[in-house]
Coordinates of C-alpha atoms in Angstrom, one line a residue:
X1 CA 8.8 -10.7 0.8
X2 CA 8.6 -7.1 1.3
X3 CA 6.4 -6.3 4.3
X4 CA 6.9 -2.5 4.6
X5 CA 4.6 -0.6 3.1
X6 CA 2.5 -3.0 0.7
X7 CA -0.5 -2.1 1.2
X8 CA -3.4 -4.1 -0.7
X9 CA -6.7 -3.1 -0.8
X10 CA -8.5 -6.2 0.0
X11 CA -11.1 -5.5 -2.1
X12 CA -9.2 -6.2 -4.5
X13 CA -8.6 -9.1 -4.0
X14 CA -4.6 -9.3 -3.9
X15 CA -4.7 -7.5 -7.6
X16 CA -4.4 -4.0 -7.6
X17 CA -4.4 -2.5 -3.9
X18 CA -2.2 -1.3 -1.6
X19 CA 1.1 -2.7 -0.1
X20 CA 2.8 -0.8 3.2
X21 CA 5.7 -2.7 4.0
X22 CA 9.7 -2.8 3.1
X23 CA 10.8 -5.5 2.6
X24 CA 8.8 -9.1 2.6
X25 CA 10.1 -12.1 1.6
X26 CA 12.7 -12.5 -0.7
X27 CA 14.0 -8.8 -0.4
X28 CA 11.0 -7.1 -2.2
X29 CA 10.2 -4.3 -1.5
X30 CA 6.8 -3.9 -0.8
X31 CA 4.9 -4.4 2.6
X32 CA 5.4 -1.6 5.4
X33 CA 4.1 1.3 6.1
X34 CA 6.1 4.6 6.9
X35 CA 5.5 8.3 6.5
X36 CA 6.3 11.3 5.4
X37 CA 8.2 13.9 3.8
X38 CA 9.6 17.3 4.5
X39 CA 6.4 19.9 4.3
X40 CA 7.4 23.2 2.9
X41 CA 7.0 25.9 5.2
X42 CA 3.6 27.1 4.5
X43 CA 0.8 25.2 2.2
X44 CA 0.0 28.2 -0.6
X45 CA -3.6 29.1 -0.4
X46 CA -3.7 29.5 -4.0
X47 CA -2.2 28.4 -6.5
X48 CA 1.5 30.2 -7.0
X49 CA 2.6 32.1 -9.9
X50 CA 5.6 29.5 -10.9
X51 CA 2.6 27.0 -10.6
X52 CA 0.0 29.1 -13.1
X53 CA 1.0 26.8 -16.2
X54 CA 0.4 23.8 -14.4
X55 CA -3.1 25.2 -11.9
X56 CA -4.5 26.2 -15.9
X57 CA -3.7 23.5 -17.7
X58 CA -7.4 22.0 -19.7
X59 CA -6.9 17.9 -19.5
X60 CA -7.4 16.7 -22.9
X61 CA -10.0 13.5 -22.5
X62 CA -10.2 10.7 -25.1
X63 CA -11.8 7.6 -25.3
X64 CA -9.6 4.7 -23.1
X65 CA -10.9 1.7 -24.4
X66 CA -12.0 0.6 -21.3
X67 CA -15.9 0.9 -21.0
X68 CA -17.1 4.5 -20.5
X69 CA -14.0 5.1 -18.7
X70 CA -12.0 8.4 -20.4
X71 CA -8.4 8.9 -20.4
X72 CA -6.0 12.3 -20.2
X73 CA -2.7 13.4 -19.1
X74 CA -2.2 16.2 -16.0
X75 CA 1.4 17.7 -16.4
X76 CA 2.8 18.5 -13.0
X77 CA 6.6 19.7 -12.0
X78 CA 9.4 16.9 -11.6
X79 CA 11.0 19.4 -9.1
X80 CA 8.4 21.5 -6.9
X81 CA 11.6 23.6 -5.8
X82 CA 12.1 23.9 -9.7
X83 CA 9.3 24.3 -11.4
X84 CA 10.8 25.6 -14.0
X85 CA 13.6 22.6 -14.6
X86 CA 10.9 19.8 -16.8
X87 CA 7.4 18.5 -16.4
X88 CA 6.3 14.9 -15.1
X89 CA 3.5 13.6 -16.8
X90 CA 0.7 11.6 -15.0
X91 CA -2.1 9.5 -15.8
X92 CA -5.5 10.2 -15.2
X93 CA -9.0 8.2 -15.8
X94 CA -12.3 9.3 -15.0
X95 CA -16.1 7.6 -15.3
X96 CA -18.4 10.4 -15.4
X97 CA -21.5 10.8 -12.8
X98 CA -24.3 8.1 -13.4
X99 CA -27.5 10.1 -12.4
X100 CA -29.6 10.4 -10.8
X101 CA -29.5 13.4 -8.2
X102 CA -27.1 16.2 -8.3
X103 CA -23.8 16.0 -9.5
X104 CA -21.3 16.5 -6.1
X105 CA -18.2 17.0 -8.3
X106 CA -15.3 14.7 -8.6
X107 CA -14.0 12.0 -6.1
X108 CA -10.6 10.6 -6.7
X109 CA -9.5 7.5 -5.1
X110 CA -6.3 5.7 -4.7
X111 CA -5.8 2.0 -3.4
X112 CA -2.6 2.3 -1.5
X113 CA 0.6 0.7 -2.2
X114 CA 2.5 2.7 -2.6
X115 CA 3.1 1.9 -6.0
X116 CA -0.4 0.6 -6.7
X117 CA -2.0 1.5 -10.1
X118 CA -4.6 4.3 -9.5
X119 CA -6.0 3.9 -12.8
X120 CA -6.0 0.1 -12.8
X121 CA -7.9 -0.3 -9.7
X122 CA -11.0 2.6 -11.0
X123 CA -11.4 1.1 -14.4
X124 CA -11.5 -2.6 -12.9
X125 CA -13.1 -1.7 -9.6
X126 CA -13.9 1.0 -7.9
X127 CA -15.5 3.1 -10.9
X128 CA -18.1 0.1 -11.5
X129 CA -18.1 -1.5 -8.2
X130 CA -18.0 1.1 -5.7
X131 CA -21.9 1.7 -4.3
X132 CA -24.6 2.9 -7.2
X133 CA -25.4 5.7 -4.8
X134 CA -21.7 7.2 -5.0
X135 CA -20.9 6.9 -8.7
X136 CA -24.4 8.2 -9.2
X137 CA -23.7 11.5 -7.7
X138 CA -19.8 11.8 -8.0
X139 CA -17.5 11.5 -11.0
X140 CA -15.3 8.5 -10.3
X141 CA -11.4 9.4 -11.0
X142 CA -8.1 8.3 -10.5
X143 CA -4.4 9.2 -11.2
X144 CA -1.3 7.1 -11.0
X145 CA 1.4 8.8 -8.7
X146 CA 4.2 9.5 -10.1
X147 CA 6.7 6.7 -10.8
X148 CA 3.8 4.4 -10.9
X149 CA 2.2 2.0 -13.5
X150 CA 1.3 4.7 -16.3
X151 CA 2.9 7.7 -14.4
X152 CA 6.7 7.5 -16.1
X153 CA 7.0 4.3 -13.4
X154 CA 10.0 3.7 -11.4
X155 CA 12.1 0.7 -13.2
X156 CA 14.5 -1.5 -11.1
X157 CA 14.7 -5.1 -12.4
X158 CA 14.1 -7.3 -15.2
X159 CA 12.0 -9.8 -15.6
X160 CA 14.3 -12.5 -14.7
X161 CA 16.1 -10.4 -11.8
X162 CA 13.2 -10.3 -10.1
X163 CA 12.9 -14.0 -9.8
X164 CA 15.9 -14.1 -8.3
X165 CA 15.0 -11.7 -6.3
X166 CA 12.4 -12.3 -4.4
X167 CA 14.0 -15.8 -3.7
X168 CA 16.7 -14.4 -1.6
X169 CA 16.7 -15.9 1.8
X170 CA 15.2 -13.4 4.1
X171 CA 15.6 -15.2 7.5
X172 CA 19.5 -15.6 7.0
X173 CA 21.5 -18.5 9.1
X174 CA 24.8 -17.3 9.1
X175 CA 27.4 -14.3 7.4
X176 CA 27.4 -16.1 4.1
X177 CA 23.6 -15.3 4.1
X178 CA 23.5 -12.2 5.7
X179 CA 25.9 -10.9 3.0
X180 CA 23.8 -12.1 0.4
X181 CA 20.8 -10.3 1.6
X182 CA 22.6 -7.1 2.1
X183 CA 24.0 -7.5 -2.0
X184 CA 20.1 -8.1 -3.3
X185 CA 18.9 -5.1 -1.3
X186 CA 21.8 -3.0 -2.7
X187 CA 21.8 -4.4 -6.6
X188 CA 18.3 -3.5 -6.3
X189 CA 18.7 -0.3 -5.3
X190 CA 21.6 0.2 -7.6
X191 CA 19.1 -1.0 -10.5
X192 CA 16.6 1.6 -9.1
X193 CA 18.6 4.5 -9.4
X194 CA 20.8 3.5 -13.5
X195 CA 17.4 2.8 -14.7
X196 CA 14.8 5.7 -13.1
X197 CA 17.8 7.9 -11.6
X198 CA 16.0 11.0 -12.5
X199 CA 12.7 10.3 -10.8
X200 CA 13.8 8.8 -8.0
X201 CA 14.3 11.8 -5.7
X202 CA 11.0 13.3 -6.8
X203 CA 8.5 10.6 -5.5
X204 CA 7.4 11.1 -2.3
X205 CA 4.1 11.4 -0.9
X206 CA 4.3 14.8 -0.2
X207 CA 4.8 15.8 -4.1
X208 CA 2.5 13.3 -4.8
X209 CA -0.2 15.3 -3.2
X210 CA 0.4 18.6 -4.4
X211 CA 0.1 16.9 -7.9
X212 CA -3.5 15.5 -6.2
X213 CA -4.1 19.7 -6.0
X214 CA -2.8 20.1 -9.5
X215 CA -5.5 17.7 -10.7
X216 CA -8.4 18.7 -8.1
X217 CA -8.3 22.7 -9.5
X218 CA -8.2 21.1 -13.3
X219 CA -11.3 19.4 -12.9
X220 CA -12.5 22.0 -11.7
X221 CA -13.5 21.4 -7.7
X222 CA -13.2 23.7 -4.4
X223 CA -12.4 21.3 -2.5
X224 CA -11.1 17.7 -2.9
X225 CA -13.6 14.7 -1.9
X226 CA -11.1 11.4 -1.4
X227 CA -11.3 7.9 -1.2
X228 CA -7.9 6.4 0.5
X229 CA -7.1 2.7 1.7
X230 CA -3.6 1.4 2.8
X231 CA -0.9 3.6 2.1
X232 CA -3.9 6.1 0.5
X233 CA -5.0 7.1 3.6
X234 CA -1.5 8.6 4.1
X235 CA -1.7 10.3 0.7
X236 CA -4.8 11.7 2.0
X237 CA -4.4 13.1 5.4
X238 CA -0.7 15.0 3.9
X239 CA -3.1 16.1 1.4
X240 CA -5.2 17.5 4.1
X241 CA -2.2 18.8 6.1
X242 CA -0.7 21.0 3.2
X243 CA -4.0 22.3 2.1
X244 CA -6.5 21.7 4.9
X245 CA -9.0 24.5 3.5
X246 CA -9.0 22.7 0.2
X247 CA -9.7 19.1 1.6
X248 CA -13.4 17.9 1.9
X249 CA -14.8 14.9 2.0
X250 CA -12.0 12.4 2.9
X251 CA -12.2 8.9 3.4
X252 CA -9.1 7.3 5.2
X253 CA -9.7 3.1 5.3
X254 CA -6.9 1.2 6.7
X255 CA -5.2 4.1 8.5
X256 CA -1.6 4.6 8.8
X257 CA 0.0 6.4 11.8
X258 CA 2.4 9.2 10.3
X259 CA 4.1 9.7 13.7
X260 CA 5.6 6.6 13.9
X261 CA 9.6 5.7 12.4
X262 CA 10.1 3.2 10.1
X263 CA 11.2 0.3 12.4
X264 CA 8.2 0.8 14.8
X265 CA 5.6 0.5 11.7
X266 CA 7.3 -2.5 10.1
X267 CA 7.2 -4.2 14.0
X268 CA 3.6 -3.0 14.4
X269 CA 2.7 -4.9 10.8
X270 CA 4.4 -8.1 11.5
X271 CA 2.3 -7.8 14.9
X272 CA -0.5 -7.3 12.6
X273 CA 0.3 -10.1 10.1
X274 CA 0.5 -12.4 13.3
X275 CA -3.0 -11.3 14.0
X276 CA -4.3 -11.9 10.9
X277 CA -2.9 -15.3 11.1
X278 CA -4.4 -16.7 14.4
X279 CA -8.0 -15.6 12.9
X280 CA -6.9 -17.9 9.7
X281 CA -5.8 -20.6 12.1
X282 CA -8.4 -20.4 14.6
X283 CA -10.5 -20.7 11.3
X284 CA -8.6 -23.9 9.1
X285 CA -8.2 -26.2 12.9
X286 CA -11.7 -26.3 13.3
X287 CA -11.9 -27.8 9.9
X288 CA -11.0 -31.8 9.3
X289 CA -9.1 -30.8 6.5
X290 CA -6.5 -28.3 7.5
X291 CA -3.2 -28.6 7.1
X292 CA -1.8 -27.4 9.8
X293 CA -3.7 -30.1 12.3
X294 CA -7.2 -29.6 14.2
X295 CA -5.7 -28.8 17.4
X296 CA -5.0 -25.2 18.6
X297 CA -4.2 -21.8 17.0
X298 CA -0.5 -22.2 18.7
X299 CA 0.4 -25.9 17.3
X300 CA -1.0 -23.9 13.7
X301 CA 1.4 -21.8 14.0
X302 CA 4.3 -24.1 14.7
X303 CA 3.4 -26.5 12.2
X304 CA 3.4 -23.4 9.7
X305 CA 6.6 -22.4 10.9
X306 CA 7.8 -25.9 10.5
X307 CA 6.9 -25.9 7.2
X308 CA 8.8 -23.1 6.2
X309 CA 11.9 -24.3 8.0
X310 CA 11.2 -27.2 5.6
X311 CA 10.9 -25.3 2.4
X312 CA 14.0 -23.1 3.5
X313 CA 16.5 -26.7 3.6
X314 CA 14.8 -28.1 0.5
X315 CA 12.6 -26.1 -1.7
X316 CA 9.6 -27.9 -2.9
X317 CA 9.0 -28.5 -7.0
X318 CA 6.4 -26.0 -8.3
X319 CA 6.4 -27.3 -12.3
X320 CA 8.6 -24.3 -12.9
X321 CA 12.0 -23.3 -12.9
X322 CA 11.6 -21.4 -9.7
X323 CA 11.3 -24.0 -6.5
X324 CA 9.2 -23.0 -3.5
X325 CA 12.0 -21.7 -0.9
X326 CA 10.6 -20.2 2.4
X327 CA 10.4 -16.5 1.0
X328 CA 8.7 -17.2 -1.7
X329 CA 6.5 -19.7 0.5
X330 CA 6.3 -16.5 3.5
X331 CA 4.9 -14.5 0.9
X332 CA 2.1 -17.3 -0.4
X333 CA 0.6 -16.4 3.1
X334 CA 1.1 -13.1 3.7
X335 CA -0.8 -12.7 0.5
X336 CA -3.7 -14.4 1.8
X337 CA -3.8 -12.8 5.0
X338 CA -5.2 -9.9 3.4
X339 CA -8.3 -11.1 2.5
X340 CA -10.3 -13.8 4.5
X341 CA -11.6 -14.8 1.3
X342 CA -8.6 -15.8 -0.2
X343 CA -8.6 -18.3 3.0
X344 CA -10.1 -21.9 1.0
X345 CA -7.5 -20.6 -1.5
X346 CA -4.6 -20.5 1.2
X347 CA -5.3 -24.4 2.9
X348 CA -5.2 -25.8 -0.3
X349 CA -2.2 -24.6 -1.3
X350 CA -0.7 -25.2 2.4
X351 CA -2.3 -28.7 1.8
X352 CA -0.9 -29.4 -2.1
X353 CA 2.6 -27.9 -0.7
X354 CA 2.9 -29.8 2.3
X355 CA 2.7 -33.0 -0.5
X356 CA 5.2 -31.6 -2.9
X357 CA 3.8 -29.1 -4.6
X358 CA 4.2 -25.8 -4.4
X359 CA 2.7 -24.2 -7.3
X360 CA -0.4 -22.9 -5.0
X361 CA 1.7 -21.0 -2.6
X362 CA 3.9 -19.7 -5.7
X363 CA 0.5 -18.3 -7.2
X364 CA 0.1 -16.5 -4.1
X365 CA 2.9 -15.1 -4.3
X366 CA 3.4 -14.0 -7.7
X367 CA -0.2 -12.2 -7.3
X368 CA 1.4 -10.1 -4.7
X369 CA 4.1 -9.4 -7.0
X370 CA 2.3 -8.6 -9.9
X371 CA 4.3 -11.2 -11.7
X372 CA 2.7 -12.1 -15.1
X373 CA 2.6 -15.2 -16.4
X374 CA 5.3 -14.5 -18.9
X375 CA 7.4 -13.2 -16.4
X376 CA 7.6 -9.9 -16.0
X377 CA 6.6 -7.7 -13.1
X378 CA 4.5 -4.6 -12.5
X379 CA 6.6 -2.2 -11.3
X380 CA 4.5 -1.9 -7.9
X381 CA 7.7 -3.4 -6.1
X382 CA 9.9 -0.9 -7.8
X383 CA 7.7 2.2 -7.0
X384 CA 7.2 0.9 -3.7
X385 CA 10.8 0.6 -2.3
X386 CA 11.4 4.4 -4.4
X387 CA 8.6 6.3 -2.0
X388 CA 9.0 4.1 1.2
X389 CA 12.6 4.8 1.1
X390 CA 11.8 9.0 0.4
X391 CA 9.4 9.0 2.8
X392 CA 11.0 8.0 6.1
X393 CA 14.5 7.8 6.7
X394 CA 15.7 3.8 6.9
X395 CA 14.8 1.6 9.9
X396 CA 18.4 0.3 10.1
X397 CA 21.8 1.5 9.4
X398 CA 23.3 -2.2 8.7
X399 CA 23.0 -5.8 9.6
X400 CA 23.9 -5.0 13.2
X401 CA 20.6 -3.2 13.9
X402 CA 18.9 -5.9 12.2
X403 CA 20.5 -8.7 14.5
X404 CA 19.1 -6.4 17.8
X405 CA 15.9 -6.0 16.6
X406 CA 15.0 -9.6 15.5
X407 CA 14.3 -10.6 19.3
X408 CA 11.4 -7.6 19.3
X409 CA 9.8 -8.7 15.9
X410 CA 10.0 -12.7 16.9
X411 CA 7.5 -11.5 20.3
X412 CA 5.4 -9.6 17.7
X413 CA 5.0 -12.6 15.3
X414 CA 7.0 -15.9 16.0
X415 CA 5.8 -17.1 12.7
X416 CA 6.6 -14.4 10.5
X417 CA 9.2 -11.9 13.1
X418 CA 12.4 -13.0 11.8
X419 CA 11.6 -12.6 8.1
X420 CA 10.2 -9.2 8.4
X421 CA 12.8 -7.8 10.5
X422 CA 15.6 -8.3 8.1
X423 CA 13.0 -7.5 5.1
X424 CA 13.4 -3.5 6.9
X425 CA 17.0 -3.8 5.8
X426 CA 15.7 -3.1 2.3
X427 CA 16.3 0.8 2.7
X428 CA 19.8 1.5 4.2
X429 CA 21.5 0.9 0.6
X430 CA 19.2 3.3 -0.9
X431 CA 21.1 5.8 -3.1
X432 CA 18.5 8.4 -2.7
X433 CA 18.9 10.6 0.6
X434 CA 15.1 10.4 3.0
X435 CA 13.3 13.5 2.7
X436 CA 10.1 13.1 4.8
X437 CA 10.3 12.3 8.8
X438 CA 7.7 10.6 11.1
X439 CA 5.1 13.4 12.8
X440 CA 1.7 14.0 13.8
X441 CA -0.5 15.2 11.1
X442 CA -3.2 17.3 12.8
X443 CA -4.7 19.6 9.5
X444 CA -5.6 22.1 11.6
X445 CA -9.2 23.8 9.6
X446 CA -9.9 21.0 7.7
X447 CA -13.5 19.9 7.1
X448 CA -14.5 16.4 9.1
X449 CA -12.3 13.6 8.0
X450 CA -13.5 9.9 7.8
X451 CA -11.0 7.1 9.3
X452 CA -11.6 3.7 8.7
X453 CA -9.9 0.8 10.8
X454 CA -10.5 -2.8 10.9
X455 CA -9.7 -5.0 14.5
X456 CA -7.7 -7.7 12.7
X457 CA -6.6 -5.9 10.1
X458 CA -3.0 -7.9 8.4
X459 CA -1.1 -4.2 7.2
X460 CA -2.6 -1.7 8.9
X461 CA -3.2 -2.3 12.7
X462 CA -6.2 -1.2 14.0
X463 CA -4.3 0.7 16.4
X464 CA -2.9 3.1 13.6
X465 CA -6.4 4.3 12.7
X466 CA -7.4 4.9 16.5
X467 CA -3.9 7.0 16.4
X468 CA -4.6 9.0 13.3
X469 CA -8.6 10.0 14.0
X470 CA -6.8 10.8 17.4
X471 CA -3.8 13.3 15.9
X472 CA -6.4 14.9 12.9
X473 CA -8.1 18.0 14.3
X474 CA -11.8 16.9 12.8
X475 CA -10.9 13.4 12.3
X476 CA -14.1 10.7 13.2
X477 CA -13.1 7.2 13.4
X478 CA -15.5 4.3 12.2
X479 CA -14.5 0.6 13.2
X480 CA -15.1 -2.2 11.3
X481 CA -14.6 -5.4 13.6
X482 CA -13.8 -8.1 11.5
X483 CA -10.9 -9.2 9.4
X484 CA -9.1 -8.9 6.3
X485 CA -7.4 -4.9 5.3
X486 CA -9.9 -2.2 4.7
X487 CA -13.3 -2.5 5.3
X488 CA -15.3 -0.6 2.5
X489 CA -17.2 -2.2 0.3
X490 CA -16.0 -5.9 1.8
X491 CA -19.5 -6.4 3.2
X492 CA -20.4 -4.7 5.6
X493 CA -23.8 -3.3 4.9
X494 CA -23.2 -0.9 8.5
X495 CA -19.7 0.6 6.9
X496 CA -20.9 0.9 3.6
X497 CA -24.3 3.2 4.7
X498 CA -22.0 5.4 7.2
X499 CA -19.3 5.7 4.3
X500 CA -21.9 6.6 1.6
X501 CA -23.5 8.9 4.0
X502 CA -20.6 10.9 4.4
X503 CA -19.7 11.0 1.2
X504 CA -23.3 11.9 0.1
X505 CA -24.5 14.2 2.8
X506 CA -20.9 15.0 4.3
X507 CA -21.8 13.8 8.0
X508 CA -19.8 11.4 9.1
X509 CA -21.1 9.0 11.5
X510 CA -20.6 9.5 15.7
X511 CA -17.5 9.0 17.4
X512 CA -17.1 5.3 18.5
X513 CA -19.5 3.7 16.2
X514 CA -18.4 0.3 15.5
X515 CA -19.9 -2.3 13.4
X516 CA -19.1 -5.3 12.2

């Protein structure tokens, strides 16, 4: 599974949110978080001249087919250091302003990833299920980044390919294996770059968020008001770093911590994934019918690791063609671990497995895929890996780094530390050269700025959120105590009245106010 920088948006449940990772089980490349990209030397404060077409453009709505949602298409530049050289074209969606009360402008939101579908997740939940309240007063939109979903996606894989895959043997006994890993990371990087060569160096975060500009001055708003979860909170504060007099009313819910390298956030989320675990095992043993025993939160955790052991010497029938083998059976859980909801859902499949049947755990996993029943695959996997792997440069530079590292990630999870640690290999064959590095992002003059963070949260550690509202210059942090990733809208009537009153009034809620 790929555990770098997938991250879901819980309310989602495990559909269209946000992954953080790179690399979970199997060699996807999906789950950890990372950071950056190379900031030009000054953020414009307007628009520049080689930018004019693109800063005037008039979005062209139409009806989408989807409810009241409408549908256009923002142009931006493939190449912000060529503007000049071809356009990219993105997707955006919009649900106009309910009523009552006074129309605030727009508010864009994004559900992480990266390489989650914008567009997917306002027109199937955020523009009808986010607060009455909000859509009342805001217009609700969305846009897919580029190389994502409608957004001239990134393309890697077939259908087929990607079966195979994500079976790859991610916690590798011996050279055989470790060779085999190292060919699936690079044959899916060299399908990366033969199929989306073009856009793959013209992904990153940073040009995502100058196309975030691009769309805020179309529709028309001063400033840009911004709901981010996951990876999206990233998106959001470099947003607010290259144009802090632009950004208002931002909303950062699983945080990410920008100064950190790629091998420190993928340790820090297997740390969190461990986390997220104990809760689900300190929940299922005090239950008769668990299936990893009713004793204590450790023997869990060695009976789960047991299990997989299992699975990983004989794969367990699933009524398909594809067995359950520990990485598809490593991502079964990690999918559940982002949402405490999906926990019934998670014993019974440990349960039906544990018999023989693995057809539970495989549903878990191809939901964290985005594998369709017919077999073919969002390309969330294939987006992700492309701006993970721009963003930061890779945590390793071969199996060797790998091999000194596993010791570190088996103390942060002893369940899942081996498999993530060689899922971070994911980026070293990566054809495309890193152009963003790890820093502080402070946005110096930037209006307050909202960060969300969650005490048990599986993919973004609460400690990340307490970092970032500590490096931002007006940032406010709001904890949510409790588990599952992100915390808006998952129940909380305390986080959903400070979050609406922000966004409604703009005052964000005292420093240190906690809730649960």
């Amino acid at each position: 599974m790929d555990s770098r920088r997938l991250l879901r948006t819980s309310a989602t449940a495990l559909a269209a949110a946000g992954l953080i990772l790179s690399g979970c089980s199997g060699g996807s490349d999906a789950a950890a978080p990372r950071t950056t990209s190379v900031l030009p030397a000054a953020a414009p404060s307007s628009s520049p001249q080689a930018l004019a077409k693109y800063y005037g453009q008039k979005l062209k709505w139409r009806d989408c087919g989807v409810a009241t949602f409408q549908c256009a298409t923002l142009r931006a530049p493939l190449d912000y250091a060529k503007p000049d050289a071809g356009d990219i074209d993105l997707a955006v969606s919009r649900v106009r302003a309910t009523g009552p009360g006074k129309r605030l402008g727009s508010l864009l939101v994004n559900p992480g990833g990266p390489g989650g579908s914008a567009v997917g997740y306002l027109q199937g939940y955020a523009g009808i299920g986010y607060p009455a309240p909000v859509r009342a007063r805001y217009d609700m939109v969305a846009v897919d980044p580029r190389g994502v979903a409608r957004s001239e996606p990134v393309e890697c894989l077939t259908g087929p390919q990607m079966d195979t895959y994500t079976q790859v043997d991610q916690t590798p006994d011996d050279t055989a294996e470790i060779d085999a890993l190292g060919a699936a990371f690079e044959d899916f990087a060299a399908g990366c770059e033969k199929k989306s060569g073009k856009i793959l160096p013209h992904v990153s975060t940073v040009e995502t968020a100058r196309d975030m500009d691009i769309l805020r001055a179309v529709l028309g708003d001063e400033k840009l008001n911004y709901v981010g979860a996951s990876y999206g909170t990233f998106l959001g504060a470099t947003y607010a770093e290259l144009f802090p007099a632009r950004a208002g009313r931002l909303v950062l819910d699983g945080a990410m911590d920008p100064s950190l390298p790629a091998l420190d956030l993928n340790r820090d989320q297997t740390a969190g994934f461990e986390t997220s675990f104990r809760a689900f095992a300190a929940d299922c043993v005090g239950r008769p019918d668990c299936p990893l025993g009713t004793g204590s939160v450790e023997a869990a955790g060695k009976a789960l690791k047991k299990f997989f052991a299992d699975v990983d010497a004989e794969p367990v029938p699933t009524g398909e063609s594809r067995p359950l083998g520990e990485s598809l059976a490593t991502t079964g859980v990690i999918a559940a671990m982002y949402d405490e909801g999906a926990w019934p859902q998670l014993r019974e499949a440990l349960t039906r497995a544990m018999g023989g049947d693995g057809s539970g755990l495989l549903a878990l996993a191809d939901s964290y895929y985005e594998r369709e029943a017919d077999g073919t695959y969002a390309n969330l996997m294939f987006a992700n890996a492309a701006v993970n792997c721009l963003d930061l440069p890779p945590a390793y530079t071969g199996p060797a780094d790998v091999e000194k590292a596993v010791p570190s990630f088996e103390k942060a999870s002893p369940i899942f530390g081996e498999g993530l640690a060689w899922a971070a290999l994911n980026c070293t064959s990566w054809p495309t050269p890193a152009t963003g590095r790890p820093h502080r992002i402070t946005a110096e003059g930037a209006a307050p700025i909202l960060v969300v963070g969650t005490t048990r949260d599986p993919a973004t550690p609460y400690k990340w959120a307490v970092s970032l509202a500590g490096q931002l210059s007006s940032g406010t942090l709001l904890t949510y105590e409790g588990d599952g990733h992100t915390a808006y809208g998952r129940g909380s009537d305390c986080i959903d009245t400070a979050i609406n009153t922000y966004l409604l009034e703009g005052t964000p809620p005292s420093e240190g106010k906690r809730c649960s």
